[in-house]
Coordinates of C-alpha atoms in Angstrom, one line a residue:
M931 CA 149.8 36.2 120.4
L932 CA 151.0 32.9 119.1
N933 CA 153.9 32.7 116.8
K934 CA 153.9 29.7 113.9
D935 CA 156.1 27.4 116.4
S936 CA 153.7 27.5 119.1
V937 CA 150.4 27.2 116.6
K938 CA 151.8 23.9 115.1
A939 CA 152.8 22.6 118.7
L940 CA 149.5 23.0 119.8
D941 CA 148.3 21.4 116.5
V942 CA 150.7 18.3 117.6
Q943 CA 149.5 18.3 120.7
S944 CA 145.9 18.4 119.6
T945 CA 146.4 15.4 117.3
W946 CA 148.0 13.0 119.7
L947 CA 145.6 13.7 122.2
Q948 CA 142.5 13.4 119.6
D949 CA 144.0 9.6 119.2
Y950 CA 143.9 8.5 122.7
V951 CA 140.3 10.1 123.0
N952 CA 138.8 8.3 120.5
S953 CA 140.7 4.9 120.7
P954 CA 139.8 2.5 123.8
E955 CA 142.6 0.6 123.0
K956 CA 145.0 3.3 123.1
Q957 CA 143.1 4.3 126.4
K958 CA 143.8 0.8 127.6
T959 CA 147.4 0.5 127.2
L960 CA 148.2 4.2 128.4
Y961 CA 146.2 2.9 131.8
K962 CA 148.4 -0.1 131.9
R963 CA 151.7 1.8 131.3
T964 CA 150.9 4.6 133.8
L965 CA 150.5 1.6 136.5
F966 CA 153.6 0.4 135.4
V967 CA 155.1 3.7 135.7
V968 CA 153.1 4.8 138.8
S969 CA 154.4 0.7 140.3
I970 CA 158.4 1.4 139.6
S971 CA 158.1 5.1 141.5
Q972 CA 156.4 3.9 144.3
I973 CA 159.4 1.4 145.2
F974 CA 161.7 4.2 145.3
G975 CA 159.1 6.7 147.4
G976 CA 158.1 3.5 149.5
A977 CA 161.9 3.6 150.6
G978 CA 162.3 7.4 151.0
L979 CA 159.1 7.3 153.5
A980 CA 160.3 4.8 155.7
A981 CA 163.2 6.7 156.8
G982 CA 161.1 9.3 158.8
V983 CA 159.4 6.9 160.1
T984 CA 162.1 4.5 161.4
V985 CA 164.5 6.9 163.0
G986 CA 162.7 10.5 162.8
A987 CA 161.2 10.5 166.5
L988 CA 164.7 8.9 167.9
I989 CA 166.4 11.7 166.2
A990 CA 164.1 14.3 168.1
Q991 CA 164.6 12.3 171.2
Q992 CA 168.3 12.8 170.8
M993 CA 168.3 16.4 170.2
L994 CA 166.1 17.6 172.4
G995 CA 167.0 15.2 175.5
T996 CA 163.0 14.4 176.1
D997 CA 160.6 12.1 174.9
A998 CA 157.7 14.7 175.0
Y999 CA 158.3 16.3 171.9
A1000 CA 159.6 12.8 170.3
G1001 CA 156.2 12.9 168.3
V1002 CA 156.8 16.4 166.9
P1003 CA 158.9 14.9 163.7
T1004 CA 156.8 13.4 162.4
A1005 CA 153.7 16.1 162.8
L1006 CA 156.5 18.4 161.1
F1007 CA 157.4 15.9 158.1
T1008 CA 153.1 15.4 158.2
L1009 CA 152.6 18.8 158.2
G1010 CA 155.0 19.4 155.8
S1011 CA 153.3 17.0 153.6
A1012 CA 149.9 18.9 154.3
G1013 CA 151.5 22.0 152.0
A1014 CA 152.6 19.6 149.6
A1015 CA 149.3 17.8 148.7
W1016 CA 147.7 21.2 148.1
L1017 CA 151.2 22.3 145.6
V1018 CA 151.6 18.7 143.9
G1019 CA 147.2 18.7 143.9
R1020 CA 146.9 22.4 142.4
L1021 CA 150.2 21.8 140.1
S1022 CA 148.8 18.3 138.7
Q1023 CA 145.4 20.1 138.2
R1024 CA 147.2 22.5 135.7
K1025 CA 149.8 20.6 134.7
G1026 CA 148.9 17.3 134.9
R1027 CA 150.1 14.5 137.2
R1028 CA 154.1 14.3 135.6
A1029 CA 154.4 18.0 136.5
G1030 CA 152.7 17.4 140.5
L1031 CA 154.1 14.5 141.0
A1032 CA 157.9 15.0 140.0
T1033 CA 158.2 18.2 141.4
G1034 CA 156.7 16.7 145.0
F1035 CA 159.2 14.1 145.4
I1036 CA 162.2 15.6 144.4
L1037 CA 161.4 18.3 146.9
G1038 CA 160.9 15.4 149.5
G1039 CA 164.7 14.1 148.4
I1040 CA 165.7 18.0 149.1
G1041 CA 164.2 17.9 152.7
A1042 CA 166.0 14.7 153.3
I1043 CA 169.3 16.1 152.5
G1044 CA 168.5 19.2 154.7
I1045 CA 168.1 16.7 157.9
I1046 CA 171.3 15.1 157.0
F1047 CA 173.0 18.5 157.5
A1048 CA 171.3 19.3 160.7
T1049 CA 172.3 16.1 162.4
L1050 CA 175.7 17.1 161.1
L1051 CA 175.5 20.7 162.8
N1052 CA 173.5 19.5 165.7
S1053 CA 170.5 22.1 164.3
V1054 CA 167.3 21.6 165.9
F1055 CA 166.0 24.6 163.9
L1056 CA 167.6 23.4 160.4
L1057 CA 165.9 19.8 161.3
F1058 CA 162.6 21.0 161.7
L1059 CA 162.7 23.3 158.6
A1060 CA 164.1 20.4 156.3
L1061 CA 161.3 17.6 157.9
L1062 CA 159.2 20.3 156.3
V1063 CA 160.0 19.8 153.5
Y1064 CA 160.8 16.3 153.5
G1065 CA 157.3 15.7 153.9
A1066 CA 156.8 16.6 150.3
G1067 CA 157.9 13.2 149.4
T1068 CA 155.4 11.3 152.2
A1069 CA 152.5 13.9 150.5
T1070 CA 153.6 12.9 146.8
N1071 CA 154.0 8.9 147.9
L1072 CA 150.4 9.2 148.5
Q1073 CA 149.0 11.2 145.4
A1074 CA 150.7 8.8 143.4
R1075 CA 148.0 6.2 144.1
Y1076 CA 145.4 8.4 142.0
A1077 CA 147.4 8.7 139.0
G1078 CA 146.4 4.8 138.2
T1079 CA 142.7 6.0 138.8
D1080 CA 142.6 8.4 136.2
L1081 CA 141.3 5.9 133.2
A1082 CA 139.8 3.6 135.2
N1083 CA 136.4 2.3 135.2
A1084 CA 134.7 2.5 138.4
K1085 CA 134.6 -1.2 138.8
Q1086 CA 138.7 -1.2 138.6
R1087 CA 139.7 2.0 140.6
A1088 CA 140.4 0.2 144.3
T1089 CA 142.5 -2.1 142.6
A1090 CA 143.7 0.6 140.4
V1091 CA 144.9 2.0 143.7
S1092 CA 145.8 -1.2 145.5
M1093 CA 148.5 -1.9 142.1
A1094 CA 150.3 1.3 143.1
M1095 CA 150.5 1.0 146.6
V1096 CA 151.7 -2.7 146.4
F1097 CA 154.6 -1.8 144.6
T1098 CA 155.5 0.8 147.8
T1099 CA 155.7 -2.3 149.9
F1100 CA 159.4 -3.4 148.2
G1101 CA 160.7 0.1 149.5
A1102 CA 159.0 0.8 152.3
V1103 CA 159.7 -2.5 153.9
A1104 CA 163.3 -2.7 153.0
G1105 CA 163.7 0.9 154.3
P1106 CA 163.7 -0.2 157.7
N1107 CA 165.7 -3.0 157.8
L1108 CA 168.6 -1.1 156.1
T1109 CA 168.4 1.3 159.0
E1110 CA 171.7 -0.7 160.5
A1111 CA 173.6 -0.7 157.3
M1112 CA 172.8 2.8 156.4
G1113 CA 173.9 3.9 159.5
K1114 CA 177.1 2.1 159.0
V1115 CA 177.5 3.9 155.5
A1116 CA 176.5 7.1 157.8
L1117 CA 179.1 6.5 160.0
A1118 CA 181.9 6.1 157.4
M1119 CA 181.0 9.4 155.9
N1120 CA 181.4 11.2 159.5
I1121 CA 177.7 11.4 159.4
P1122 CA 175.8 10.4 162.8
A1123 CA 174.4 7.1 162.3
L1124 CA 170.5 7.8 162.7
A1125 CA 170.8 9.9 159.9
G1126 CA 172.2 7.0 157.9
P1127 CA 168.2 5.8 156.5
F1128 CA 167.7 9.8 155.6
I1129 CA 170.7 9.2 152.5
L1130 CA 168.9 6.3 151.5
A1131 CA 165.6 8.7 151.6
A1132 CA 167.3 11.7 149.3
V1133 CA 168.3 9.1 146.7
A1134 CA 164.9 7.3 146.6
Y1135 CA 162.9 10.5 146.8
I1136 CA 164.8 11.9 144.0
L1137 CA 165.0 9.1 141.5
A1138 CA 161.0 8.4 142.1
G1139 CA 160.8 12.1 140.6
L1140 CA 163.0 11.2 138.0
V1141 CA 160.8 8.3 136.8
F1142 CA 157.6 10.4 136.9
Y1143 CA 159.1 13.4 135.0
I1144 CA 160.5 11.0 132.0
M1145 CA 158.0 7.9 132.0
L1146 CA 154.8 9.5 132.5
R1147 CA 153.9 10.4 129.3
P1148 CA 151.5 10.9 128.1
D1149 CA 149.5 12.0 130.9
P1150 CA 147.2 10.3 132.0
L1151 CA 144.9 12.7 134.1
L1152 CA 144.9 15.2 130.7
I1153 CA 143.9 12.2 128.5
A1154 CA 140.8 11.6 131.3
R1155 CA 140.0 15.3 131.0
A1156 CA 139.7 15.7 127.4
I1157 CA 137.7 12.1 127.2
E1158 CA 135.2 13.7 129.6
E1159 CA 135.1 16.9 127.6
R1160 CA 134.1 14.8 124.2
K1161 CA 131.3 13.2 126.3
Q1162 CA 130.1 16.5 127.7
K1163 CA 130.1 18.0 124.4
A1164 CA 128.4 15.0 122.9
D1165 CA 125.7 15.2 125.1
K1166 CA 124.9 19.0 124.9
Q1167 CA 124.4 18.4 120.7
G1168 CA 121.9 15.4 122.1
R1169 CA 124.4 12.8 119.7
T1170 CA 124.8 10.3 122.8
K1171 CA 122.7 9.8 125.6
T1172 CA 126.5 9.7 128.3
F1173 CA 125.8 10.0 131.8
V1174 CA 127.7 13.4 132.9
P1175 CA 128.6 12.6 136.6
T1176 CA 129.1 15.5 139.1
T1177 CA 130.7 16.1 142.4
N1178 CA 129.1 14.4 145.2
K1179 CA 129.7 16.3 148.3
K1180 CA 128.4 13.5 150.5
G1181 CA 130.7 10.7 148.9
V1182 CA 133.5 13.2 149.3
T1183 CA 133.3 14.1 152.5
V1184 CA 133.0 10.2 153.4
G1185 CA 135.8 9.5 151.7
A1186 CA 137.7 11.9 153.2
T1187 CA 136.6 11.3 156.9
V1188 CA 137.2 7.7 156.4
M1189 CA 141.2 8.3 155.8
I1190 CA 141.4 11.2 158.1
L1191 CA 140.3 8.7 161.0
T1192 CA 142.6 6.1 159.7
Q1193 CA 145.3 7.9 159.9
I1194 CA 144.9 9.6 162.8
V1195 CA 144.9 6.2 164.7
M1196 CA 147.8 4.8 162.4
V1197 CA 150.2 7.9 163.1
A1198 CA 149.6 8.5 166.6
I1199 CA 150.7 4.4 167.4
M1200 CA 153.5 4.2 164.8
T1201 CA 154.9 7.3 166.2
M1202 CA 155.4 6.3 169.7
T1203 CA 156.2 2.6 169.0
P1204 CA 159.8 2.9 168.1
V1205 CA 160.5 5.3 171.5
H1206 CA 158.4 2.7 173.3
M1207 CA 160.6 -0.2 172.4
K1208 CA 164.2 1.9 173.1
H1209 CA 162.8 2.4 176.4
H1210 CA 162.3 -1.3 177.2
G1211 CA 165.8 -2.6 175.9
H1212 CA 165.1 -2.8 172.1
D1213 CA 167.9 -2.1 169.8
L1214 CA 167.7 -0.2 166.4
D1215 CA 167.7 -3.6 164.8
E1216 CA 164.3 -4.8 166.2
V1217 CA 162.9 -1.5 165.8
G1218 CA 163.8 -1.6 162.2
I1219 CA 161.6 -5.3 162.1
V1220 CA 158.7 -3.8 163.9
I1221 CA 158.5 -1.1 161.6
G1222 CA 159.3 -3.0 158.8
F1223 CA 156.2 -5.3 159.0
H1224 CA 154.2 -2.5 160.1
I1225 CA 155.1 -0.7 156.8
G1226 CA 154.6 -3.8 154.8
S1227 CA 151.0 -4.3 156.3
M1228 CA 150.0 -1.0 155.0
Y1229 CA 151.1 -1.8 151.3
L1230 CA 151.4 -5.6 150.6
P1231 CA 147.6 -6.3 151.7
S1232 CA 147.0 -4.2 148.3
L1233 CA 147.2 -7.4 146.3
F1234 CA 144.0 -8.2 147.6
T1235 CA 142.1 -5.6 149.4
G1236 CA 141.8 -3.7 146.2
I1237 CA 140.0 -6.5 144.4
L1238 CA 137.8 -7.0 147.5
I1239 CA 136.8 -3.7 147.8
D1240 CA 135.7 -3.2 144.1
K1241 CA 134.2 -6.4 144.4
I1242 CA 132.6 -6.5 147.8
G1243 CA 131.7 -2.8 148.4
R1244 CA 133.3 0.5 150.0
T1245 CA 131.0 -0.1 153.0
A1246 CA 131.9 -3.4 153.8
M1247 CA 135.6 -2.7 154.1
T1248 CA 135.5 0.5 155.9
I1249 CA 133.9 -1.3 158.9
A1250 CA 136.2 -4.2 158.7
S1251 CA 139.1 -1.2 158.8
G1252 CA 137.4 0.2 162.2
F1253 CA 137.6 -3.5 163.8
T1254 CA 141.0 -3.9 162.7
L1255 CA 142.2 -0.5 163.9
L1256 CA 140.4 -1.3 167.3
S1257 CA 142.4 -5.0 167.2
A1258 CA 145.3 -3.3 166.5
G1259 CA 144.9 -0.9 169.7
L1260 CA 143.8 -3.3 172.0
V1261 CA 147.1 -5.9 171.1
A1262 CA 149.7 -3.2 171.5
A1263 CA 147.8 -1.8 174.7
M1264 CA 148.1 -5.4 176.4
A1265 CA 151.4 -6.5 175.1
P1266 CA 153.9 -7.0 177.3
S1267 CA 156.8 -4.6 176.7
D1268 CA 159.5 -7.4 175.6
S1269 CA 157.3 -8.9 173.5
M1270 CA 158.6 -8.7 170.1
V1271 CA 155.9 -11.1 168.6
L1272 CA 152.8 -9.1 169.9
L1273 CA 154.2 -6.1 168.7
V1274 CA 154.6 -7.2 165.2
V1275 CA 151.1 -8.6 165.6
A1276 CA 150.1 -5.1 166.5
L1277 CA 152.0 -2.7 164.2
S1278 CA 150.6 -5.2 161.1
L1279 CA 147.5 -5.0 162.4
L1280 CA 147.8 -1.1 162.2
G1281 CA 149.1 -1.2 158.9
L1282 CA 146.3 -3.2 157.6
G1283 CA 143.5 -1.2 158.9
W1284 CA 145.1 1.6 157.3
N1285 CA 145.3 0.0 154.2
L1286 CA 141.4 -1.2 154.4
G1287 CA 140.4 2.3 154.9
L1288 CA 143.0 4.2 152.6
I1289 CA 141.9 2.5 149.4
S1290 CA 138.0 2.1 150.2
G1291 CA 138.5 6.1 151.1
T1292 CA 140.7 6.5 147.6
A1293 CA 138.1 4.8 145.6
Q1294 CA 135.2 6.8 147.4
I1295 CA 136.7 10.1 146.5
V1296 CA 137.2 9.3 142.6
D1297 CA 133.8 7.6 142.5
A1298 CA 132.5 11.0 143.6
T1299 CA 134.3 13.3 141.6
E1300 CA 135.2 14.1 137.7
P1301 CA 138.1 14.2 135.8
S1302 CA 138.1 18.1 135.3
T1303 CA 138.1 18.8 139.3
R1304 CA 139.3 15.6 141.1
A1305 CA 143.1 16.6 141.0
K1306 CA 142.6 19.7 142.9
T1307 CA 139.7 17.8 145.2
Q1308 CA 142.4 14.7 145.8
G1309 CA 144.8 17.4 146.6
T1310 CA 142.4 19.0 149.3
I1311 CA 141.5 16.0 151.1
D1312 CA 145.2 14.8 151.0
V1313 CA 146.0 18.1 152.9
W1314 CA 143.6 17.2 155.7
I1315 CA 145.0 13.7 155.8
A1316 CA 148.3 15.2 156.7
L1317 CA 147.0 17.3 158.8
A1318 CA 145.5 15.0 160.9
G1319 CA 148.3 12.9 160.8
A1320 CA 150.3 15.8 162.2
S1321 CA 148.1 16.4 165.0
G1322 CA 148.2 12.3 165.5
G1323 CA 152.2 12.4 165.9
A1324 CA 152.4 15.5 167.7
L1325 CA 149.6 14.4 170.7
S1326 CA 150.8 11.3 170.6
G1327 CA 154.4 11.8 172.4
M1328 CA 152.3 14.4 174.5
V1329 CA 150.2 11.4 175.7
V1330 CA 152.8 9.0 176.3
A1331 CA 154.4 11.2 178.5
Q1332 CA 151.5 12.4 180.3
S1333 CA 150.0 8.3 180.7
S1334 CA 151.6 5.3 178.9
Y1335 CA 151.8 3.8 175.4
A1336 CA 149.0 1.4 176.5
V1337 CA 146.6 4.3 177.0
L1338 CA 147.7 6.1 173.3
S1339 CA 147.0 2.8 171.7
L1340 CA 143.9 1.7 173.6
S1341 CA 142.8 5.9 172.6
G1342 CA 143.2 5.4 169.2
G1343 CA 141.7 2.0 169.1
I1344 CA 138.3 3.2 170.3
L1345 CA 138.4 6.6 167.8
S1346 CA 138.5 3.7 165.1
L1347 CA 135.1 3.0 166.0
I1348 CA 133.7 6.4 165.0
L1349 CA 134.1 5.2 161.3
I1350 CA 131.2 2.7 161.7
P1351 CA 128.7 5.4 162.2
V1352 CA 130.1 7.7 159.7
I1353 CA 129.6 4.8 156.9
I1354 CA 126.0 3.7 158.4
W1355 CA 125.2 7.8 157.4
A1356 CA 126.8 7.5 154.3
R1357 CA 124.6 4.2 153.3
G1358 CA 121.9 7.1 152.7
G1359 CA 123.3 7.6 149.3
A1360 CA 124.6 4.4 148.6
E1361 CA 121.8 3.8 146.0
E1362 CA 123.0 6.8 143.8
N1363 CA 126.2 5.5 143.7
K1364 CA 125.5 2.0 142.8
I1365 CA 123.4 3.7 139.7
K1366 CA 126.8 5.0 139.0
I1367 CA 128.9 2.2 139.1
D1368 CA 126.4 -0.1 137.2
Q1369 CA 126.6 2.2 134.6
G1370 CA 130.9 2.2 134.8
L1371 CA 131.5 5.6 135.6

């Protein structure tokens, strides 16, 4: 039974909630504020995720003494991100974006601290365990993109995702280029140099979590859900002709498939690039430059891709993603091992193709779901994306060990072409989706 204080608190919550539900102006202001908060957190989140990409494979190579399992760190933190995606999605569904995103980022920071201790103790077991927890930061960094879409209309959704992602660029590009500097910081603290980037990751992820916990008030998902409930209630009472969207299973399937395929291709090629470069005489600074361009290309094009996806359409940009990833695989496969320029071009194309696929796929998921179940669905889909990335990371080392980096790159490029028949199949439901878009839902 609720006491008087609890009843009073619920009344206060109901009052401010209704203020937002009844005021389009307040919704617009909150939408802009949410994008600002997400953008700030993504700067820190981008710096955190770059550590695992840049030196994770190198730490495993050093500890295990073989290239065959160099893809395991990426597989592990990607696998960890799968579990975290499920957790963050369910927590967001129950408590709102603030609780889910803050928890996920702080867990990622704890995982980064665990990796530092693993290198100090030279413990492979602790390294693998910490990498699983570190993956929570990767999952949360991706799920944060959804927060900006909660109060966006259909013609703003891809743009909202891109606004969140573009700010990831600042941290994501800075992270790899601070590899050498953070290595010196680590050495000054009597920590192995390769663990240096994870010092940055620990601080960055925890700061990102605190930004969400402190600043994401009121919660945009809770407001969106209340708005949807009011529309449904009004429709039942016959006061309005409001169209109530339902989950479009075909749209969800297509959006998920697009993101899963792009994730497999991107992770597989990206994971083995630092190892390939180290084998051919490139130093850590050069690895950082190539990965920096790659991660920059994953996020910086969001300045334009979100707008293009909203204006040109999800279908056209998904096809563009497939051809861009194919180009990346071809360039990486044919590039001379000592050519920094061609490696930069290949990894930049890889990042751009991933960007096009992720934003168009995300927009399709938001189009196909409703606020009452959206966070749970998004979390579930991100689980499959993470598992796909884990598979790509784990298999990439084995493919290279048994054949070559060129074979891996070419295989990834060819795999990306599957996006085209998938999106053609999806066009069967295009007219239905167009109706929803035109109605601004």
